[in-house]
Structures are given as C-alpha cells and as structure tokens.
Tab-separated table of C-alpha atoms in Angstrom:
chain	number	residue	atom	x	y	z
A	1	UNK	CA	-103.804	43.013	18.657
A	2	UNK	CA	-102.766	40.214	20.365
A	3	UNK	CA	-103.772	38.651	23.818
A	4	UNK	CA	-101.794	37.258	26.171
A	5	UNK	CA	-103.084	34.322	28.435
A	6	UNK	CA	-102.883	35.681	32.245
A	7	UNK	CA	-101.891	32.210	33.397
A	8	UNK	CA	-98.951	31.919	31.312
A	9	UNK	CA	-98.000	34.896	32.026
A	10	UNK	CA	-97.953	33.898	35.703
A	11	UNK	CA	-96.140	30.956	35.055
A	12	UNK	CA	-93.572	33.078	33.223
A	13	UNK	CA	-93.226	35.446	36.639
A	14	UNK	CA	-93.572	32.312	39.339
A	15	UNK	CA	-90.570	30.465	36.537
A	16	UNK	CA	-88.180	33.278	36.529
A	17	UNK	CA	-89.090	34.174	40.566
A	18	UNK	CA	-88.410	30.532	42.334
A	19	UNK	CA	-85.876	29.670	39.055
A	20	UNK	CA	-87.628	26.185	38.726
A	21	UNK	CA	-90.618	24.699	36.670
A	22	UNK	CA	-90.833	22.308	39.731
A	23	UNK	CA	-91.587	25.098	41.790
A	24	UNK	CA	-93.725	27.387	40.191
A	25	UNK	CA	-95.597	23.897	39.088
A	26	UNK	CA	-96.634	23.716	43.064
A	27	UNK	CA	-97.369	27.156	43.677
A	28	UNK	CA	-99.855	27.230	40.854
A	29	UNK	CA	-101.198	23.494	41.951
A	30	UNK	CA	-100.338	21.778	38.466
A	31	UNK	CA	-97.682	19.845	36.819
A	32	UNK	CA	-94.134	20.384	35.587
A	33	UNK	CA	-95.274	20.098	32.173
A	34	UNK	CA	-98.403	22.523	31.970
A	35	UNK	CA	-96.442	25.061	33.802
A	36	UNK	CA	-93.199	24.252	30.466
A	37	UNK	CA	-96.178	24.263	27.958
A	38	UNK	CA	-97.768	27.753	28.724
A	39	UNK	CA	-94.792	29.234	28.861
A	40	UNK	CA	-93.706	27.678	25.766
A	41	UNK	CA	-97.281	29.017	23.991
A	42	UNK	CA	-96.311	32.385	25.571
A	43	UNK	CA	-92.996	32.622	23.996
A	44	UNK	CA	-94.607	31.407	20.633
A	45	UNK	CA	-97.213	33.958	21.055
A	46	UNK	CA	-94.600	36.504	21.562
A	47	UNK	CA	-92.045	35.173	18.650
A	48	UNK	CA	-89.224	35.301	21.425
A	49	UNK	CA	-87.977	32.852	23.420
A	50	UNK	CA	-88.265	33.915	27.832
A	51	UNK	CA	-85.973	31.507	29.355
A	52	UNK	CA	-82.642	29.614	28.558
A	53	UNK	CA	-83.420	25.734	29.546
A	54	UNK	CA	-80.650	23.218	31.214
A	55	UNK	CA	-81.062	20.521	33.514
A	56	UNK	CA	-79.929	22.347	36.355
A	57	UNK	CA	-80.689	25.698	35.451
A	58	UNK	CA	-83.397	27.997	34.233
A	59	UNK	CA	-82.639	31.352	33.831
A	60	UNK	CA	-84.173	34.616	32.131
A	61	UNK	CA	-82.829	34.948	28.483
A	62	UNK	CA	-82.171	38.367	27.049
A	63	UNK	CA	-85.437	38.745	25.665
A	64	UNK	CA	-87.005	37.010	29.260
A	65	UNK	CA	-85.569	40.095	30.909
A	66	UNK	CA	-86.941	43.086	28.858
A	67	UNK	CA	-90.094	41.085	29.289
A	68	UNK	CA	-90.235	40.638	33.216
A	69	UNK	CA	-90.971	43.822	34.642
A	70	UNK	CA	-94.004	44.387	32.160
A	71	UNK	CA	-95.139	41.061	32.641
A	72	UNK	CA	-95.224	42.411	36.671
A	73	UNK	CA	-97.093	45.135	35.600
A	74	UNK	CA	-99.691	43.255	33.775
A	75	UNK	CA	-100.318	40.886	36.744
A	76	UNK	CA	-100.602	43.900	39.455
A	77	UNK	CA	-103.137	45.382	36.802
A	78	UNK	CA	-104.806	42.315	36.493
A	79	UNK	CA	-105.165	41.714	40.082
A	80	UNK	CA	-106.157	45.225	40.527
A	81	UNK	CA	-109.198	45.122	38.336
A	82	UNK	CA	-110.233	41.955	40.018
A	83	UNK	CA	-110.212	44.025	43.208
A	84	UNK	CA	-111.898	47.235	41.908
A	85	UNK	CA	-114.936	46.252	43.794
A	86	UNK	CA	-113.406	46.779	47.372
A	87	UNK	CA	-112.884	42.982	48.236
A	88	UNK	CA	-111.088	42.480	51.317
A	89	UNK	CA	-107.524	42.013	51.223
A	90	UNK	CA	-106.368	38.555	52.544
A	91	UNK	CA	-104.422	37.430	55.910
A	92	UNK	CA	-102.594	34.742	56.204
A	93	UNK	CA	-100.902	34.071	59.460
A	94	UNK	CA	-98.013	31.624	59.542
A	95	UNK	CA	-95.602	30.963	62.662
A	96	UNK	CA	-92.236	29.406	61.807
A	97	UNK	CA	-89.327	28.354	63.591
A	98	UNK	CA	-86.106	30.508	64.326
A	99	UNK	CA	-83.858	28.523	62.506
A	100	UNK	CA	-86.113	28.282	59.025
A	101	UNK	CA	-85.793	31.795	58.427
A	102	UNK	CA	-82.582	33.669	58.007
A	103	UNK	CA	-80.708	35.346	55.193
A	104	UNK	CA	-82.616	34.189	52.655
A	105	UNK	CA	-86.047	36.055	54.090
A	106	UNK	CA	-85.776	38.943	52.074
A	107	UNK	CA	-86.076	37.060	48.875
A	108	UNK	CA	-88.411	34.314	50.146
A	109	UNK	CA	-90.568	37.787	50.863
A	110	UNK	CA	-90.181	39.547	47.805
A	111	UNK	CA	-90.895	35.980	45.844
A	112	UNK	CA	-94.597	36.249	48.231
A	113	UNK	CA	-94.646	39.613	46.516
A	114	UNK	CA	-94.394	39.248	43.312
A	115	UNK	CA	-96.448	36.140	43.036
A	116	UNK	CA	-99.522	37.403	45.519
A	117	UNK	CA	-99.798	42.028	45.880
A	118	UNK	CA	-102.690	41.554	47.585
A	119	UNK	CA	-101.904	38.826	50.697
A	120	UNK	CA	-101.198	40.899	54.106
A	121	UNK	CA	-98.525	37.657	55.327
A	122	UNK	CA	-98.018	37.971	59.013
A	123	UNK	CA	-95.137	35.670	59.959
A	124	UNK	CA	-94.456	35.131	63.788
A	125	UNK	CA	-90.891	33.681	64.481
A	126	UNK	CA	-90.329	31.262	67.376
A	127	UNK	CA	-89.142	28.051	68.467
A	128	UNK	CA	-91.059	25.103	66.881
A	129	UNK	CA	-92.546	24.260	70.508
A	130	UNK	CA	-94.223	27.452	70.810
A	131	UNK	CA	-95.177	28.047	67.201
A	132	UNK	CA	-96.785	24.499	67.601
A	133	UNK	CA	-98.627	25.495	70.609
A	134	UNK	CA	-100.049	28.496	68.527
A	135	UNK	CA	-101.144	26.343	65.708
A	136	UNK	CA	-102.960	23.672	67.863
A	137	UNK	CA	-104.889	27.008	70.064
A	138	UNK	CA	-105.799	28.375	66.517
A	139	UNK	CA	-103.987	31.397	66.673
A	140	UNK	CA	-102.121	30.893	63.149
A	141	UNK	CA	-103.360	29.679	59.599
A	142	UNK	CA	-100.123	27.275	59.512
A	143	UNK	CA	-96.790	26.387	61.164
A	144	UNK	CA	-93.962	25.686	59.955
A	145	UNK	CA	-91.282	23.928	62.166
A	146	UNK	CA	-88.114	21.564	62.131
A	147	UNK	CA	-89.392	17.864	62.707
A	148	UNK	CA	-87.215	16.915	65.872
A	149	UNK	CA	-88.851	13.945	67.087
A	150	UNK	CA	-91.939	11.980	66.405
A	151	UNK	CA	-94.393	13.245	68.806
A	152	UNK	CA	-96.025	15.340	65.967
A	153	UNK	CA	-97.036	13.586	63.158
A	154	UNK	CA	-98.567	14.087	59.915
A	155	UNK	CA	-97.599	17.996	57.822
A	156	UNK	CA	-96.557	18.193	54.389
A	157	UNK	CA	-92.390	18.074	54.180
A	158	UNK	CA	-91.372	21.064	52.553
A	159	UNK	CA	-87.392	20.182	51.723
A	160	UNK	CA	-84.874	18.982	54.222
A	161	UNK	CA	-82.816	20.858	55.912
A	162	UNK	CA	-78.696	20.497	56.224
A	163	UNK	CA	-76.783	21.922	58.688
A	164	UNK	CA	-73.105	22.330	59.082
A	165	UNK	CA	-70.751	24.407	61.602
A	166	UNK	CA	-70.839	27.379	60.324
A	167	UNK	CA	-68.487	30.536	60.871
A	168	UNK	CA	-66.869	33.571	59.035
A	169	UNK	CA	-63.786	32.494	56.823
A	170	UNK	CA	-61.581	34.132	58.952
A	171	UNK	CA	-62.470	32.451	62.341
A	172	UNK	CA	-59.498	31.557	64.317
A	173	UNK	CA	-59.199	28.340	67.077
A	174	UNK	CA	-56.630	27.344	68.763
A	175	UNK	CA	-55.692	23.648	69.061
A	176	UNK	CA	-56.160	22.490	72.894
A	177	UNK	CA	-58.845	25.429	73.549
A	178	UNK	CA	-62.532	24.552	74.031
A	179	UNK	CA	-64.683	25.185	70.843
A	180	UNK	CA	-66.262	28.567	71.412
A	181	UNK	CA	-69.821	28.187	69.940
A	182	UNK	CA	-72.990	30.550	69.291
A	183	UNK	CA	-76.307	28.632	69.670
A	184	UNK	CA	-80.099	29.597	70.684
A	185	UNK	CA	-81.327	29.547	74.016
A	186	UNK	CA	-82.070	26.458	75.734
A	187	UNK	CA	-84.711	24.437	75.000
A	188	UNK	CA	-83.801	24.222	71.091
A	189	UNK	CA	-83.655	20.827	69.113
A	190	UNK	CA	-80.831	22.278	67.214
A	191	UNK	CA	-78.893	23.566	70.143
A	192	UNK	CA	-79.474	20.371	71.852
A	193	UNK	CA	-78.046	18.417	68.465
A	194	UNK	CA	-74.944	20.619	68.182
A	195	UNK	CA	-73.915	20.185	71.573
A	196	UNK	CA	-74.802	16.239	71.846
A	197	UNK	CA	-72.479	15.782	68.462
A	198	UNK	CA	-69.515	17.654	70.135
A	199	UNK	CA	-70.025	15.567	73.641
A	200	UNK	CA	-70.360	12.641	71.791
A	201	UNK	CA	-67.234	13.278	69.970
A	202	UNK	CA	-65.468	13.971	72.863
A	203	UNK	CA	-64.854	17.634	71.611
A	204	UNK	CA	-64.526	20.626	74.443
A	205	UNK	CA	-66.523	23.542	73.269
A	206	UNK	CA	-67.709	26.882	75.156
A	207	UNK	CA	-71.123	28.768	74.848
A	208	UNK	CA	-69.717	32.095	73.835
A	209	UNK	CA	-72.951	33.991	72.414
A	210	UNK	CA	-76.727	33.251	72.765
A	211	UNK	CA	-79.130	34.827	70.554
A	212	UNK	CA	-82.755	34.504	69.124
A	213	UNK	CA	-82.708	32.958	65.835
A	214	UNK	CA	-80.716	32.720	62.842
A	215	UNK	CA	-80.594	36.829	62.397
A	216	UNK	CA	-78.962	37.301	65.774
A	217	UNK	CA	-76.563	34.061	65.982
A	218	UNK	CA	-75.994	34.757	61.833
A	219	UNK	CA	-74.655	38.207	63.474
A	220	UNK	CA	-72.153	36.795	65.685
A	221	UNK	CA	-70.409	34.061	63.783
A	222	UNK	CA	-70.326	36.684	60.471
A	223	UNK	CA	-68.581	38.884	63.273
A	224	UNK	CA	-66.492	35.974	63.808
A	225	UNK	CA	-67.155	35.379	67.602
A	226	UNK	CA	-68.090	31.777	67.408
A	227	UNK	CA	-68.879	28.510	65.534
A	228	UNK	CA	-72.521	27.824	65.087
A	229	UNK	CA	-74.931	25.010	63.999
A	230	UNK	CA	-77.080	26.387	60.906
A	231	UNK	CA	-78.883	25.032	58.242
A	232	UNK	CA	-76.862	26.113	55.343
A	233	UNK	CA	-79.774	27.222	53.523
A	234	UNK	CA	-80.405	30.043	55.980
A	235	UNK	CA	-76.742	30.943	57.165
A	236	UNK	CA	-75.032	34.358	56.527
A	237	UNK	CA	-73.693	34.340	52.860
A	238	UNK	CA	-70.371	35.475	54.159
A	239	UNK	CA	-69.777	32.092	56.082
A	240	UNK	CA	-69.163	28.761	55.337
A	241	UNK	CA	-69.288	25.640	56.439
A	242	UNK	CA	-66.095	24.713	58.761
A	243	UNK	CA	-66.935	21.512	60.205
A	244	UNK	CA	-64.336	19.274	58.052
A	245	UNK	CA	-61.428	21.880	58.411
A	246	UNK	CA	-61.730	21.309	62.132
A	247	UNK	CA	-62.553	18.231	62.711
A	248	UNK	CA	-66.302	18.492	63.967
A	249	UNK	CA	-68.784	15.752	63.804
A	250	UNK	CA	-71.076	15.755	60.902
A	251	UNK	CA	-74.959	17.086	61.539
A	252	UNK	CA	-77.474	15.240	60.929
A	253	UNK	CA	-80.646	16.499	58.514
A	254	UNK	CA	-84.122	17.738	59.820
A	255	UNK	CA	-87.048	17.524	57.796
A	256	UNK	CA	-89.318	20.756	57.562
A	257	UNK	CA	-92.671	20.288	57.599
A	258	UNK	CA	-95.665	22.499	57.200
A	259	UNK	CA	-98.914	22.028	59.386
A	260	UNK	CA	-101.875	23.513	58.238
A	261	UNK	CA	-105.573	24.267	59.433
A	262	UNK	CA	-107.995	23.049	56.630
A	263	UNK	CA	-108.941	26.287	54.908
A	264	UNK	CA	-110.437	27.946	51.684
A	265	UNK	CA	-108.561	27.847	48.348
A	266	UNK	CA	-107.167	31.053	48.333
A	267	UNK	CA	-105.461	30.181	51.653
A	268	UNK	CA	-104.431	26.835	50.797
A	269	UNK	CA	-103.342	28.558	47.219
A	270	UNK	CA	-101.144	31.086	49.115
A	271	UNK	CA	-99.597	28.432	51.124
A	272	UNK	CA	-98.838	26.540	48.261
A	273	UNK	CA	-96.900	29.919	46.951
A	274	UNK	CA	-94.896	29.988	50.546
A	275	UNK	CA	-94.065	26.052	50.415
A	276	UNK	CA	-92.830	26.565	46.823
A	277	UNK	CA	-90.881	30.231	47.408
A	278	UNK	CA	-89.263	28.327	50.529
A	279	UNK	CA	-87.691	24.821	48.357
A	280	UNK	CA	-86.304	27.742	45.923
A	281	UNK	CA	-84.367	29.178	48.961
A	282	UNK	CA	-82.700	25.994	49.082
A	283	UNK	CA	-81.944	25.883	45.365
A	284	UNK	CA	-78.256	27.863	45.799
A	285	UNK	CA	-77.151	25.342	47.819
C-alpha cells in the first residue's frame, strides 16, 4: 500500500488553487523549488504526472484533475483527525480596504477554503483610514490597505495594484458633455486620484453615482451608468478598461501592503495563505 506525503499533497492543492509554484511556495513559507520537488515526488509516487508546466502557466493535467477532489478529501480528513480532540477552531480577523476586494472575493474565499477548513476568517471592509485606525486600537489581527502616502510606513507589499477607467463595453459619452463618473464617498485616496487626473487634464466630468466599495460602484458602471476608477484586478469581469478610447489620463499604481500584529505561527501561517491567495487574484490580469 502506498503512502502519500501530506505535504505534497498540500502543495499539489495550494499549486492547482493559486495556479503558481510562486504562490503556493509563500503560503506554505518555503521556496519555489521544494514546493516543484514534492510535487514532482508525488507524481512519481503516483506514476502520473498532476500538472502541465510552462513559463506562464501551470495548469491541472488530465490525470491532475481526477486527482484533485480526492486529494481535498484527504486533507479535510487529515485536518479532521488532527482536530478529533476538540481544539478550538481559529479566528483570524483582517480589515481591508473597499477597493482591494471586489469580484474576485469569491475565489480569493474559496482559495482560504480549500487551503485552511478549519480558520473562522472575519474580514471587515472599509476605507484604509478606518481599517488603519482598527489595526493600531487592536481590534483586528491585520490590515490590509492601499499605500496612499507615506505617513504609514513599514507592512509587507502584497502586489501592486493598477487601475484604469473602467466601464461596461457598451457605455456611451458624448463629445462636449462632462464625464459622468461613479466613485466612493469622499474622503477616498482613489476618489481623490481619479478626480485630480481629470482636473489636471483639464477634462469636465460629473459625479453621477456614489457607492461603498468596489461591489456597489462595480454595480453601476456594469449597469453602464458611469466611468469609474478601479483596480483592474478587482473590477466587474464584464468591463474593461476605457481610458485610451476616450482620452483619459493614465492612473497611477498603489502598492498594497499588509500590516500585521506579531502573532503565533498558525496566525502568521494563515496570513501567509491570504497574502498568497490575494497575488493569484492578480494573476488573470
């Protein structure tokens, strides 16, 4: 009978989950290389190969796909006999900004899931001011926020984040009418950056739709209301990026950054897993 190794395993899951090596590398606090060479005793152990390799690409090969879901099951039964005692199920309480989070949250949340059943993640969305203000009274384990100036330093950068003007395909302006725009509610770093761009480029534009975060202003420019600034990692997959086809000034990029309270490894573990699930949201871009 053979046994598999419960680490490569993991690796396999974490590989085919965030679609990088470089990825599931960080979540499981190694290298590039360890995370390639367990996998590659796995598939040798197996006789099959898991994943097709190319620079750009990693994806599940035939035989990677039959394999997935009872590699899943393996992991949730070998995290459940590690918790047959009645151990505590972790928290981990992480505020992020409104315009980190958008489209892309239910995969960044079922990637949490896969690679850690038994975390309770609580994740409080605000603006970075206020999810700062939470982090430095100890009310969350971490915060995660768009670097807008340098009053806060230190934080680990995550990726960084483009924007562009973003709107459905079908959005209609008129030459000689005022751009009509969807932003955030004042104060916002990225409202304040879309609408300094357009003054500074001597472009009219017209506040058409406030919202609160990415979900709500995602709603109205997929509903083709307005013209918003978005990171394109987070925008509504049924927009795109209309800044050259009307002539707006380009946006510049914001780093993300993580700030975290010194904590045990689980915790820092777990936050490794978020840091890594969130650079593979940016991978289809």
């Amino acid at each position: 009978m053979k046994t598999l190794d419960i680490e490569a395993v993991q690796a396999f899951v974490l590989t085919a989950d965030l679609k990088s090596f470089t990825r599931a590398a960080e979540a499981m606090d190694t290298t590039q290389s360890a995370i390639s060479l367990k996998i590659k005793r796995l598939e040798d152990e197996l006789g099959r190969r898991l994943l097709d390799r190319t620079p750009r690409l990693v994806r599940l090969s035939a035989d990677g796909d039959a394999f997935l879901a009872p590699a899943r099951t393996l992991l949730a039964a070998h995290h459940g006999a590690l918790g047959s005692f009645g151990l505590e199920r972790r928290r981990l309480v992480v505020g992020i900004s409104h315009h980190i989070v958008g489209a892309e949250l239910p995969v960044l949340l079922r990637r949490m899931k896969n690679a850690e059943p038994g975390l309770v993640l609580e994740i409080r969305v605000s603006t970075s001011r206020q999810v700062l203000d939470e982090f430095d009274r100890g009310a969350i384990d971490a915060a995660i926020v768009l670097r807008h100036d340098n009053r806060r330093r230190g934080g680990e950068v995550i990726l960084k984040e483009s924007f562009g003007w973003m709107a459905a395909a079908d959005f209609e302006h008129r030459d000689g009418e005022p751009l009509r725009i969807a932003t955030q509610a004042d104060p916002c770093s990225v409202r304040s950056m879309a609408v300094d761009a357009l003054n500074k480029a001597g472009i009219a534009w017209t506040e058409v739709f406030v919202g609160g975060g990415v979900a709500t202003i995602g709603a109205a420019i997929s509903a083709g209301l307005a013209v918003a600034a978005l990171g394109l990692r987070v925008a509504p997959a049924d927009t795109i990026d209309v800044g050259a086809q009307l002539g707006l000034p380009p946006l510049p990029p914001r780093d993300v950054v993580m700030h975290a309270s010194p904590g045990d490894q689980p915790t820092k573990h777990s936050l490794r897993t978020l840091a890594a699930a969130i650079r593979a949201t940016a991978a289809r871009h």
